[in-house]
mmCIF file of C-alpha atoms in Angstrom:
data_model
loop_
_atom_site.group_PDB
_atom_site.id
_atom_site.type_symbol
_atom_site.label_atom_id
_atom_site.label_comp_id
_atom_site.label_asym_id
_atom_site.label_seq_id
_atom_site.Cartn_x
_atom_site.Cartn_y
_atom_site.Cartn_z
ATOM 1 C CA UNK A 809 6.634 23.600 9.990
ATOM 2 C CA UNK A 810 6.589 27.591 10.136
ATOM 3 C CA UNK A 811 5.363 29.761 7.825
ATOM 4 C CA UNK A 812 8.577 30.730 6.120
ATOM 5 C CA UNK A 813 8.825 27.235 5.431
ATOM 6 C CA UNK A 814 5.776 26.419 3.864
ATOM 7 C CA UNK A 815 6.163 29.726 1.858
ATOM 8 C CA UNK A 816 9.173 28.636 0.188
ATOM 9 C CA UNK A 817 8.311 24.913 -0.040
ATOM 10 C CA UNK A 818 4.909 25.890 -2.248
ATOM 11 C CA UNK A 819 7.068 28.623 -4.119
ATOM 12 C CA UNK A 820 9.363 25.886 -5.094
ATOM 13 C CA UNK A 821 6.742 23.944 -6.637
ATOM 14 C CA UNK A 822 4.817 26.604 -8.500
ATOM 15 C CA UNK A 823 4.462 26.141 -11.947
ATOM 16 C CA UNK A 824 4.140 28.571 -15.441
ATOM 17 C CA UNK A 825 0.873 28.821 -16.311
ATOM 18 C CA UNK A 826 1.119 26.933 -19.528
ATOM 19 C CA UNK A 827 2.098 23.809 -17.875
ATOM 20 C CA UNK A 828 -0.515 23.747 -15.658
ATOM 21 C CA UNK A 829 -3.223 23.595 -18.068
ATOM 22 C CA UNK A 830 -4.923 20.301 -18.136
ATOM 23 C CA UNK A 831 -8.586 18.704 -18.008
ATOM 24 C CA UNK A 832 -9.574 18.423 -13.951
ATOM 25 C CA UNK A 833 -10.964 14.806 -13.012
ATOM 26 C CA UNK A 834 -14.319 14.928 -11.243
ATOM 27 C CA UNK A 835 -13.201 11.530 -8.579
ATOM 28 C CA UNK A 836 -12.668 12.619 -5.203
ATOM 29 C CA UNK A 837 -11.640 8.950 -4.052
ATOM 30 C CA UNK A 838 -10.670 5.908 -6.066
ATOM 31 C CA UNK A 839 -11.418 3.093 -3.870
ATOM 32 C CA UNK A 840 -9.285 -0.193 -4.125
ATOM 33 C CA UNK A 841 -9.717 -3.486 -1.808
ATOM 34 C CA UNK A 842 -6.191 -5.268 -1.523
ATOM 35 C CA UNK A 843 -7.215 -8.345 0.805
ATOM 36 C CA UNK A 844 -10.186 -9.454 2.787
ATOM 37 C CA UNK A 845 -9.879 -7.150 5.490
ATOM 38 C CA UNK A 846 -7.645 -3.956 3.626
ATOM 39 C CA UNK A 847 -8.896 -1.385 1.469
ATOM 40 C CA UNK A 848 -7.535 2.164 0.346
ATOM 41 C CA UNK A 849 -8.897 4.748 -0.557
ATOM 42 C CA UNK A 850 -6.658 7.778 -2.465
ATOM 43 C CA UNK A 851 -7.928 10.952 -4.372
ATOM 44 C CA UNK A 852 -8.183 10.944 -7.484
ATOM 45 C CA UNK A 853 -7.052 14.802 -9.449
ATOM 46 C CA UNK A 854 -8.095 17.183 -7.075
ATOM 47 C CA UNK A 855 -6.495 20.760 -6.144
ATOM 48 C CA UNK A 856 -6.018 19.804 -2.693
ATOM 49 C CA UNK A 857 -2.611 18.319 -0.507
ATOM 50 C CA UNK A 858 -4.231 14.888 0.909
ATOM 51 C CA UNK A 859 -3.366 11.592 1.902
ATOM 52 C CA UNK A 860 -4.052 7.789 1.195
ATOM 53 C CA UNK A 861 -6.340 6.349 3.641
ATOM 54 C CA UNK A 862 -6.082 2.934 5.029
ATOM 55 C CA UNK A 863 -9.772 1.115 6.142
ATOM 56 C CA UNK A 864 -9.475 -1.942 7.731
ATOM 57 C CA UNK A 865 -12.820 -4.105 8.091
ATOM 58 C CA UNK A 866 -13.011 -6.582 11.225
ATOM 59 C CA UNK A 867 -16.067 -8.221 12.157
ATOM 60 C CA UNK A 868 -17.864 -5.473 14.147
ATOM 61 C CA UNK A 869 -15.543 -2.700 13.446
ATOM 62 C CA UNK A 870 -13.753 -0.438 11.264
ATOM 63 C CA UNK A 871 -9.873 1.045 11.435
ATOM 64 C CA UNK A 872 -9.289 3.906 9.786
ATOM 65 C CA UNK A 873 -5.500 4.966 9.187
ATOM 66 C CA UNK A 874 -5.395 8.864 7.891
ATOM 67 C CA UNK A 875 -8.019 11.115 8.266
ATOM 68 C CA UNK A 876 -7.466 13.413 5.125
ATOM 69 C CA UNK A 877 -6.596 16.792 4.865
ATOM 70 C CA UNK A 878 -9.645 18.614 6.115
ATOM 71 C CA UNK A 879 -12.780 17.933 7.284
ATOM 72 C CA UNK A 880 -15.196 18.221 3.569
ATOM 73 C CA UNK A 881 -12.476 15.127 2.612
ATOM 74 C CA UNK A 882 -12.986 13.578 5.310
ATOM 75 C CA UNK A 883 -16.745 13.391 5.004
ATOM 76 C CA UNK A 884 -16.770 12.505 1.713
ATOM 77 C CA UNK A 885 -14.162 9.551 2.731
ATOM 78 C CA UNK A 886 -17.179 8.052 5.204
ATOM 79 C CA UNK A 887 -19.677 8.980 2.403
ATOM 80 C CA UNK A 888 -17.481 6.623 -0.115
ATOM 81 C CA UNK A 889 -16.738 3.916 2.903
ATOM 82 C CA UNK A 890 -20.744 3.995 4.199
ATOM 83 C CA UNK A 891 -21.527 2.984 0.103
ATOM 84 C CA UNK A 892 -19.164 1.021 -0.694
ATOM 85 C CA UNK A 893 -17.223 -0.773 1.770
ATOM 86 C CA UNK A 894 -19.266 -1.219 4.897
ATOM 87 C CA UNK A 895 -21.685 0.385 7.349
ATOM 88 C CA UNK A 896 -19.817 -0.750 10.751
ATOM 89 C CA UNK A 897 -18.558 1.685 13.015
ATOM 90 C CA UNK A 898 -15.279 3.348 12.895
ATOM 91 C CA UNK A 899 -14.004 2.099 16.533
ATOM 92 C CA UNK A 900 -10.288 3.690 15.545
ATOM 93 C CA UNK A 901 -8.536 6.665 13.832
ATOM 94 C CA UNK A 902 -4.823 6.409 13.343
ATOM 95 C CA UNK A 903 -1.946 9.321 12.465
ATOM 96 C CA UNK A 904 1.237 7.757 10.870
ATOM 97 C CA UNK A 905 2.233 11.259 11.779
ATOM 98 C CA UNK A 906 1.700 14.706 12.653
ATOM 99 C CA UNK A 907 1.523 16.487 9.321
ATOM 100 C CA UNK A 908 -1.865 18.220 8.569
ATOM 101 C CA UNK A 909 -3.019 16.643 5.559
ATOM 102 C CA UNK A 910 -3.107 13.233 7.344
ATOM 103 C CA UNK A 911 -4.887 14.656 11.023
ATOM 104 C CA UNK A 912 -6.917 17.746 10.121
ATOM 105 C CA UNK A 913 -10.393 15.511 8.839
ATOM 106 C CA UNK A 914 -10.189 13.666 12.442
ATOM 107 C CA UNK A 915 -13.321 16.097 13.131
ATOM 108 C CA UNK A 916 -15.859 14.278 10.694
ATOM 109 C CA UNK A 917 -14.506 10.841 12.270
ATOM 110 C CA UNK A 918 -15.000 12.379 15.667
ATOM 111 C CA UNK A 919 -18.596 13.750 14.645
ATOM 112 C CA UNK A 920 -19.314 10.303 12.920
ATOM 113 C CA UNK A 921 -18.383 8.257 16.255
ATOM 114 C CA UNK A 922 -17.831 10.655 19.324
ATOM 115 C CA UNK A 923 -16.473 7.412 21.295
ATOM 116 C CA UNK A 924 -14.158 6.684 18.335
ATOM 117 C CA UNK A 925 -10.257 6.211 19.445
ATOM 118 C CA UNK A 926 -7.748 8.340 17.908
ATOM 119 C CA UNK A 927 -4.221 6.782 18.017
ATOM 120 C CA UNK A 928 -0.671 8.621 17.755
ATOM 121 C CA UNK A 929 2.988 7.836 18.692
ATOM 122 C CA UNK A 930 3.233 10.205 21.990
ATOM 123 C CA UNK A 931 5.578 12.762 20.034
ATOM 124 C CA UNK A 932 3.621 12.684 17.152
ATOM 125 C CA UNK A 933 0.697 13.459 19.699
ATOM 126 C CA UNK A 934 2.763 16.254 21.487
ATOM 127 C CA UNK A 935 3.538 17.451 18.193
ATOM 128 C CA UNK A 936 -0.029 17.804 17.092
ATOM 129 C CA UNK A 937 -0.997 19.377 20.620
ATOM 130 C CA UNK A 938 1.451 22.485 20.639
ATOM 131 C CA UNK A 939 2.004 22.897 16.749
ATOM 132 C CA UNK A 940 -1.262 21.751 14.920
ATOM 133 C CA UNK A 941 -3.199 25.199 15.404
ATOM 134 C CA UNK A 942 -0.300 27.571 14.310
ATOM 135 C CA UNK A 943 0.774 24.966 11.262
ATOM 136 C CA UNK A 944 -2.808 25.569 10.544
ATOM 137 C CA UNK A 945 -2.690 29.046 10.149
ATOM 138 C CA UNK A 946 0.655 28.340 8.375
ATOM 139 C CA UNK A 947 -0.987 26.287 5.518
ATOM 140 C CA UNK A 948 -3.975 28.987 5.302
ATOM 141 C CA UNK A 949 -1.546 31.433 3.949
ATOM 142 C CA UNK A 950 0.119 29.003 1.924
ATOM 143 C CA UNK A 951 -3.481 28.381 0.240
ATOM 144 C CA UNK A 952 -4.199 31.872 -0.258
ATOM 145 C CA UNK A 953 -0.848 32.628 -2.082
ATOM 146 C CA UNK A 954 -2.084 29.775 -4.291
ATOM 147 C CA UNK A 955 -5.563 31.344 -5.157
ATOM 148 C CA UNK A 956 -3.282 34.276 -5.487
ATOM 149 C CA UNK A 957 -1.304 32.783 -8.319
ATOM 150 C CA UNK A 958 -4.159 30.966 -9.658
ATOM 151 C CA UNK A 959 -5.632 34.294 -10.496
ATOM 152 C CA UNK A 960 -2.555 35.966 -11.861
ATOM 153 C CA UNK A 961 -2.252 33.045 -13.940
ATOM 154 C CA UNK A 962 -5.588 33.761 -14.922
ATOM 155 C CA UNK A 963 -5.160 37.384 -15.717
ATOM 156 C CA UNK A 964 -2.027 36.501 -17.863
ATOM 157 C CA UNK A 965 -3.634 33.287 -19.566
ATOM 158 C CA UNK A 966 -3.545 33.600 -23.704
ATOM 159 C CA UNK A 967 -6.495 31.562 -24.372
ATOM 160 C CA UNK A 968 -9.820 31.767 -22.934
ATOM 161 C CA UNK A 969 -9.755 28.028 -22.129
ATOM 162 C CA UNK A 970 -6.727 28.953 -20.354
ATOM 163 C CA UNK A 971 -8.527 31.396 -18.131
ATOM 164 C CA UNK A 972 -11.407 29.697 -17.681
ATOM 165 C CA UNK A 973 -9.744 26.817 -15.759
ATOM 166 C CA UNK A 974 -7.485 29.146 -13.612
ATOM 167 C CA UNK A 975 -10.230 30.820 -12.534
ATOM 168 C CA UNK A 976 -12.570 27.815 -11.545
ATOM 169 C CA UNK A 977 -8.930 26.886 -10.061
ATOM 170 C CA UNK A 978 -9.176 30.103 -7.720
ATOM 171 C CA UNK A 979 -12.565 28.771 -6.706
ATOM 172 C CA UNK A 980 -11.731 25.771 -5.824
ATOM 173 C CA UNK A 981 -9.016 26.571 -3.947
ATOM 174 C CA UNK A 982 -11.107 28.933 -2.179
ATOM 175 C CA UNK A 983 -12.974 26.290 -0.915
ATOM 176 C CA UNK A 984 -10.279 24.756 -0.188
ATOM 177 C CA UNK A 985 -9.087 27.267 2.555
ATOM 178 C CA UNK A 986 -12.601 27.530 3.987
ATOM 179 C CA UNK A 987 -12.778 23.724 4.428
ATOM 180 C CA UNK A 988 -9.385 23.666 5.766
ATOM 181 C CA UNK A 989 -10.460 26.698 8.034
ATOM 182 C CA UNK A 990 -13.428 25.279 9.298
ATOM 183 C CA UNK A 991 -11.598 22.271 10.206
ATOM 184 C CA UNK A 992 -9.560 22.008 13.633
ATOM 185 C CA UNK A 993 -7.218 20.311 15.625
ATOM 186 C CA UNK A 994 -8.406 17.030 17.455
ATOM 187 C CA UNK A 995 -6.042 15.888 20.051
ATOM 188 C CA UNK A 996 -5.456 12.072 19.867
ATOM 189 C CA UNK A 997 -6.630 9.811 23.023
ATOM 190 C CA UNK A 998 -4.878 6.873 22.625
ATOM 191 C CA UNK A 999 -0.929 6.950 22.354
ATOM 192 C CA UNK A 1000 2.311 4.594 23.163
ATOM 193 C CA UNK A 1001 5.758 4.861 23.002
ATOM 194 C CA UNK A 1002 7.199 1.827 21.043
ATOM 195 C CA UNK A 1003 4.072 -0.165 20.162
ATOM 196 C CA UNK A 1004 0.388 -1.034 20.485
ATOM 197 C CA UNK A 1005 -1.554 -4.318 19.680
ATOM 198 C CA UNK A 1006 -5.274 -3.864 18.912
ATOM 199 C CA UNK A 1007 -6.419 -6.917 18.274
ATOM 200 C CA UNK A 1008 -10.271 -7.286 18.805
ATOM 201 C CA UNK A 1009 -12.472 -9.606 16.920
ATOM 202 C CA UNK A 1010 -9.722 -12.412 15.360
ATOM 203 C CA UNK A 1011 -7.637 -9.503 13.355
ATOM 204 C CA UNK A 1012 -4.723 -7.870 14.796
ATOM 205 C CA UNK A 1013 -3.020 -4.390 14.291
ATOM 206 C CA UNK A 1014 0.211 -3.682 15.152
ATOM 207 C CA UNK A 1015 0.964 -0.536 15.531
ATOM 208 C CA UNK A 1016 4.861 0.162 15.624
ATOM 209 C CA UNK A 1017 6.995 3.154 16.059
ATOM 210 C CA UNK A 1018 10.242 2.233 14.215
ATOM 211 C CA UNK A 1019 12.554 5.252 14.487
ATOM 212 C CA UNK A 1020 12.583 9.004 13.751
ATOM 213 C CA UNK A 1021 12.234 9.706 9.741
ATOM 214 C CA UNK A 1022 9.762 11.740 7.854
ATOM 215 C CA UNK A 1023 8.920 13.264 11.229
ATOM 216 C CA UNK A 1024 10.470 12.334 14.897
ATOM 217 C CA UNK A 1025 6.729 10.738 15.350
ATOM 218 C CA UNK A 1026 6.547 8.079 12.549
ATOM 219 C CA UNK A 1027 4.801 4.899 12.902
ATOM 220 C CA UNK A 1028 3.785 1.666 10.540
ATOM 221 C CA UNK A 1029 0.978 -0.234 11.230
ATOM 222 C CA UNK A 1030 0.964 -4.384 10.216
ATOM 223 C CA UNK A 1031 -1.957 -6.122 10.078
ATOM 224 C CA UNK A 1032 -0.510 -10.284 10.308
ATOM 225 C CA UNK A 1033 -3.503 -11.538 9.011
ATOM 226 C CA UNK A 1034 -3.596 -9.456 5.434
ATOM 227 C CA UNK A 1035 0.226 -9.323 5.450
ATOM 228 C CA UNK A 1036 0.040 -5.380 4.352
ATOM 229 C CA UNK A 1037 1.917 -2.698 5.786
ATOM 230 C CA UNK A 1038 0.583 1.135 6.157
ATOM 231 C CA UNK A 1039 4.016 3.088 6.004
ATOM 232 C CA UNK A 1040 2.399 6.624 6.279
ATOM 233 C CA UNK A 1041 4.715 9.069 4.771
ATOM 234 C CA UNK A 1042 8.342 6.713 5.732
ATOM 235 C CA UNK A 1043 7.644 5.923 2.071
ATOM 236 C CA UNK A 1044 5.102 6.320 -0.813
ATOM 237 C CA UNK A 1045 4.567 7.056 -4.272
ATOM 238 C CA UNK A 1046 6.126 10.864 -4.423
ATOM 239 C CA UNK A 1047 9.964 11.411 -3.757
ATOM 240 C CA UNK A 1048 10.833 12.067 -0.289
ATOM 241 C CA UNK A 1049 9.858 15.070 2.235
ATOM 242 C CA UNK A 1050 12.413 16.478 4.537
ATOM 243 C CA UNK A 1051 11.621 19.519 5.748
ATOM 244 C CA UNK A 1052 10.550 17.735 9.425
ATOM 245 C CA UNK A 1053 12.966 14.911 8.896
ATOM 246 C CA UNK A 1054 16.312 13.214 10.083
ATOM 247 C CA UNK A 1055 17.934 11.888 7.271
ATOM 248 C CA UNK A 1056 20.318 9.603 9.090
ATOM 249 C CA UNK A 1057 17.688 8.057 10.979
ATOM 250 C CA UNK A 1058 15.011 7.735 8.337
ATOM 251 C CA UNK A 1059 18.219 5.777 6.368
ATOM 252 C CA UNK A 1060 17.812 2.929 9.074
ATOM 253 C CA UNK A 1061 13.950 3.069 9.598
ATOM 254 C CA UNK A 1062 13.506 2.376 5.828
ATOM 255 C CA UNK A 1063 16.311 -0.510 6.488
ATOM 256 C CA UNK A 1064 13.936 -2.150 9.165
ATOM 257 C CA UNK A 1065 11.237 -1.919 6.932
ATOM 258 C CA UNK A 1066 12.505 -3.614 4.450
ATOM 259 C CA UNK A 1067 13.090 -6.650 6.728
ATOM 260 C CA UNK A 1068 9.506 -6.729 7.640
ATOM 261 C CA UNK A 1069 7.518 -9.802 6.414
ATOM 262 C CA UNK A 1070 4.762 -8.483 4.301
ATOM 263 C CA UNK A 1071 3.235 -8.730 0.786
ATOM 264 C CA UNK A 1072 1.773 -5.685 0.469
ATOM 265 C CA UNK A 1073 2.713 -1.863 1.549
ATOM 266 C CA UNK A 1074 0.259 1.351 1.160
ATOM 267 C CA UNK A 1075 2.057 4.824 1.756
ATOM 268 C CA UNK A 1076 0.837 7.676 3.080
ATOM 269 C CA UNK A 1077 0.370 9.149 -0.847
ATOM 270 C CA UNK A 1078 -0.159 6.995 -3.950
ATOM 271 C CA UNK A 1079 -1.212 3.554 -4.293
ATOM 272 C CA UNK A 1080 -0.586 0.462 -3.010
ATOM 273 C CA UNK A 1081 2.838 -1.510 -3.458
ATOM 274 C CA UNK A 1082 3.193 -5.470 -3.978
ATOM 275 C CA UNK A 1083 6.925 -6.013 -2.511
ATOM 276 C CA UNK A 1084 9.629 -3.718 -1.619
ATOM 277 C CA UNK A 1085 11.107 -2.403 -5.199
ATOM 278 C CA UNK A 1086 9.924 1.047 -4.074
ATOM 279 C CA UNK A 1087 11.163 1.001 -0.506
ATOM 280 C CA UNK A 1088 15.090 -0.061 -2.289
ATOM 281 C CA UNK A 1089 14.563 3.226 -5.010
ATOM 282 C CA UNK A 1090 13.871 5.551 -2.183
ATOM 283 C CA UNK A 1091 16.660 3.876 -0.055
ATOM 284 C CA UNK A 1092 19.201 4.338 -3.071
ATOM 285 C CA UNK A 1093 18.240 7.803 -4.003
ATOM 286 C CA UNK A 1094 18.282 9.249 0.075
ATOM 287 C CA UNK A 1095 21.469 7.776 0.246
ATOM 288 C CA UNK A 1096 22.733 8.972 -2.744
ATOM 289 C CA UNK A 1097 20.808 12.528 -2.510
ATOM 290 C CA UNK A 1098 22.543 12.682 1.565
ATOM 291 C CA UNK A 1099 26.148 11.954 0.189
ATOM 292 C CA UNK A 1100 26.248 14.065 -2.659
ATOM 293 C CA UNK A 1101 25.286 16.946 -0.152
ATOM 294 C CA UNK A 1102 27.412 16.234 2.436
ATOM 295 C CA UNK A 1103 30.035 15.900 -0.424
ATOM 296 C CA UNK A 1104 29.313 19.521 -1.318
ATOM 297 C CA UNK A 1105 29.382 20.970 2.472
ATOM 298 C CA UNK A 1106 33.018 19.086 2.608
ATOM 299 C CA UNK A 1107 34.312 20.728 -0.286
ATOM 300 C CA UNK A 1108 32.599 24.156 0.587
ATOM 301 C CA UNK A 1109 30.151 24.577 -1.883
ATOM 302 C CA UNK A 1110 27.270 27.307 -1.547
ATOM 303 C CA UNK A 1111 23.845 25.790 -0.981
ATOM 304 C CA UNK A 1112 22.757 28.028 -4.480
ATOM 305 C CA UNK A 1113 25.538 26.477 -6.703
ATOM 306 C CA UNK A 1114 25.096 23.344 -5.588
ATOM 307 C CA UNK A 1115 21.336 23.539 -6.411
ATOM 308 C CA UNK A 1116 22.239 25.108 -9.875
ATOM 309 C CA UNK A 1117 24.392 21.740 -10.633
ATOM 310 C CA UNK A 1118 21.225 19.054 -9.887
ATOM 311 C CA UNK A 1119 18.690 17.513 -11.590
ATOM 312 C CA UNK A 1120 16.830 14.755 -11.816
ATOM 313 C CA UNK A 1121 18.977 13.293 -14.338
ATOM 314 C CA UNK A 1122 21.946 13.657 -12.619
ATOM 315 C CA UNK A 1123 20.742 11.104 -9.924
ATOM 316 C CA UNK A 1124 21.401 7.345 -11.180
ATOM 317 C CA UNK A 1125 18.973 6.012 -8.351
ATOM 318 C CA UNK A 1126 16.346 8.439 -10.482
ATOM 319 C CA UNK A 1127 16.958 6.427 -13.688
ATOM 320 C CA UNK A 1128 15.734 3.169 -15.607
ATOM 321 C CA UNK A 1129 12.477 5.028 -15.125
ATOM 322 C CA UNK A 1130 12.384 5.405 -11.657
ATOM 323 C CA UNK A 1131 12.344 9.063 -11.380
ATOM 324 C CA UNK A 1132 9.938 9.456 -14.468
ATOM 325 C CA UNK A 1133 7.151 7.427 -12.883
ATOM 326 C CA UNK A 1134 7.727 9.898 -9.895
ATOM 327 C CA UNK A 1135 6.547 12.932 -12.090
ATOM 328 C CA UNK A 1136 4.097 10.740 -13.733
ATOM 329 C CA UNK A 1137 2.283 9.884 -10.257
ATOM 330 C CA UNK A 1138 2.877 13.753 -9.332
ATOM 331 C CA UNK A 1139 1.469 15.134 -12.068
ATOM 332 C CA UNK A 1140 -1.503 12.528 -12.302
ATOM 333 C CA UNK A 1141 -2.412 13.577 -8.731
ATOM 334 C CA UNK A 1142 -2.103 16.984 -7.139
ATOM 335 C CA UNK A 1143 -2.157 18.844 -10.434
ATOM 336 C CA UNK A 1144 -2.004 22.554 -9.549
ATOM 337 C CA UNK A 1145 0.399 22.178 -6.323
ATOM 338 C CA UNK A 1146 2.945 19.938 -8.010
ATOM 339 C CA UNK A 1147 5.735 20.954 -10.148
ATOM 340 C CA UNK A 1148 9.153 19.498 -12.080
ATOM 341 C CA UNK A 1149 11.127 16.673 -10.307
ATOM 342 C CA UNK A 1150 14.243 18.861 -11.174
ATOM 343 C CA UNK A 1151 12.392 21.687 -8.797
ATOM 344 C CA UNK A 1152 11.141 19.271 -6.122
ATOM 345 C CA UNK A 1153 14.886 17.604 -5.338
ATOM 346 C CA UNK A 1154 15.885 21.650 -5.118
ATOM 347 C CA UNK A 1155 13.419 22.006 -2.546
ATOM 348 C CA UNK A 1156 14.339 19.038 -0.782
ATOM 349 C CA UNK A 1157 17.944 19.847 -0.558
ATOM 350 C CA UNK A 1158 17.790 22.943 1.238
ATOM 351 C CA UNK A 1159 16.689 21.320 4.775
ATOM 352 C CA UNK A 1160 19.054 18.357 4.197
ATOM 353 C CA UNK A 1161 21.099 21.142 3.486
ATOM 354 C CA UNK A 1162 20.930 22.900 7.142
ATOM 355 C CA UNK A 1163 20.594 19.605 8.620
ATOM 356 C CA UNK A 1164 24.274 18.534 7.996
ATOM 357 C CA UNK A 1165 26.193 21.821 7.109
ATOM 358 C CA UNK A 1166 28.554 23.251 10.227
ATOM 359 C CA UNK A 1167 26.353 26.012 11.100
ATOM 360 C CA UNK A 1168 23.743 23.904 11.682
ATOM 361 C CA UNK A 1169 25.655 20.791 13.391
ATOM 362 C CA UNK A 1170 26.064 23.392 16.092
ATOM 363 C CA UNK A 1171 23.236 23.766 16.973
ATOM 364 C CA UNK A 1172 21.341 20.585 18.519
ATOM 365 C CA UNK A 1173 17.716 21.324 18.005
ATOM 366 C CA UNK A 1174 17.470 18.971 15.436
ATOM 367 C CA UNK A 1175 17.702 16.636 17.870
ATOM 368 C CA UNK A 1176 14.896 17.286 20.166
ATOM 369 C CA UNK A 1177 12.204 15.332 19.884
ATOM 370 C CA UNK A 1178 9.228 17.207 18.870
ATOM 371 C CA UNK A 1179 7.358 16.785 22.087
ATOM 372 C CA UNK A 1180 10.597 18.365 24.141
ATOM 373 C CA UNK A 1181 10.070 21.447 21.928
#
């Protein structure tokens, strides 16, 4: 994603300064076991973008799906996993994907275990080889126009409590960009086309790439044994992200998934899921949020008055409470960086947007995989 992008994706999500004001929770991970073998491990309230991790405990070795958004959370992740789940080493490191805040902590894992495997779909992989150092540079900026605002939020703050927290919000943020600066790109050394086994020790992983979605480079892994499913970011506990996506395909990838025999899902964000309610919402409201846009390019709507007509409540897939646990989870987890439901669809239509519109259609590069870029 290129600078311009991230830009307007964070500017989209900023917030006023009153609605940001809330008590910080000190829990960098909350650690949950699921079955014998499957644990996750999410953030709790913290000002940084980051993933769920998956750690899966054989015999004699660990898996480790998501390596967190920078290298401090990805020490602290081994920290939590070394005291409370087990002291085995980490054989593998997975990437459902490309995107930074799932790949950029691989250094800690690679400093913990410098034999450790690091698995990617091959575009996913290509992806992370040519892009990963610019898109870091990318997301730098983004955090420093976030300290930015922190601080002007602080300087315009009424109360002193008010101030207070932006400013220890600036701080932490700063940290923020130094961890995420001191943290670089490590190249998987393991990848596959269509699938991978591992299966050491009694417990098998499958690893399975199941169609372009969030990213041309999506993959779920299954682990038979457990019956869970690690989905990455095909589908979570936030709405949908499509500024790397293509929505037709990630319409049928989310159809195969369904038809997958498991008990259990964890996403790339959030917690973890017991059956596949979630997986039908975000089906419905895709399909719902694709045709209403495609309606509007047919009838020649602008992209900015077709913007000014949504909401939230305007979607019925978003309703019977649907959409409101959305915000709930959103607001409950990246506090500073996350803003209105109502502002995050707006975000999300503008590359759906380009995606299908005429001027766009004619163009094909959309449909180059990632590693043909």
């Amino acid at each position: 994603m290129n600078l311009k992008k991230w830009i307007l994706f964070i500017l989209i999500y900023c917030l006023n300064p009153g609605s940001l004001f809330s008590k910080s929770v000190p829990d960098i991970f909350i650690i949950s076991k699921i079955t014998p073998h499957v644990y996750i491990a999410h953030p709790g309230q913290i000002k940084r973008i980051n993933s769920t991790s998956t750690i899966i405990v054989g015999s004699s070795f660990i898996t480790i799906v998501e390596s967190q958004t920078d290298v401090f959370m990805a020490a602290a992740l081994i920290s939590e996993i070394r005291k409370n789940i087990s002291k085995l080493p980490i054989k593998y490191l997975i990437f459902s994907h490309a995107h930074l805040d799932h790949i950029l902590g691989a250094g800690a894992f690679l400093k913990e275990n410098p034999a450790i495997r690091i698995i990617a779909e091959q575009r996913a992989a290509a992806h992370i080889v040519m892009q990963g150092k610019s898109e870091i540079e990318s997301w730098e900026a983004v955090i420093k126009l976030k300290i930015n605002v922190a601080k002007d939020f602080a300087g315009t703050s009424k109360t002193q409590a008010q101030k207070s927290y932006f400013i220890q919000t600036a701080s932490e943020l700063d940290t923020y960009y130094r961890d995420v600066h001191s943290s670089k790109i490590v190249a998987p050394n393991l990848t596959f086309s269509d699938s991978l086994t591992l299966d050491e020790d009694g417990l098998r992983m499958k690893l399975i790439y199941v169609g372009a979605g969030h990213t041309s480079g999506d993959i779920v892994v299954f682990i038979p044994e457990d019956r869970v499913l690690v989905t990455g970011d095909l589908v979570h506990d936030f709405e949908p992200l499509f500024q790397d996506a293509d929505p037709d395909s990630w319409i049928r990838v989310l159809d195969k998934i369904k038809h997958m025999d498991f008990d259990y899902f964890v996403g790339g964000h959030g917690d973890m899921h017991k059956g596949k309610e979630i997986i039908n919402n975000w089906s419905a409201f895709m399909q719902e949020l694709i045709s209403k846009i495609r309606g509007a390019i047919r009838e020649g709507q602008s992209l900015e008055n077709f913007n000014k007509q949504i909401s939230a409540k305007s979607f019925t897939s978003l309703q019977n409470g649907y959409g409101q646990r959305i915000q709930q989870f959103r607001s409950g987890y990246m506090e500073f960086w996350i803003g209105s439901l109502d502002d995050a669809i707006k975000g999300e239509v503008i590359p759906i947007w380009k995606f299908y519109s005429p001027a766009y259609l004619s163009k094909t590069v959309h449909n180059i995989p990632m590693g043909e870029l």
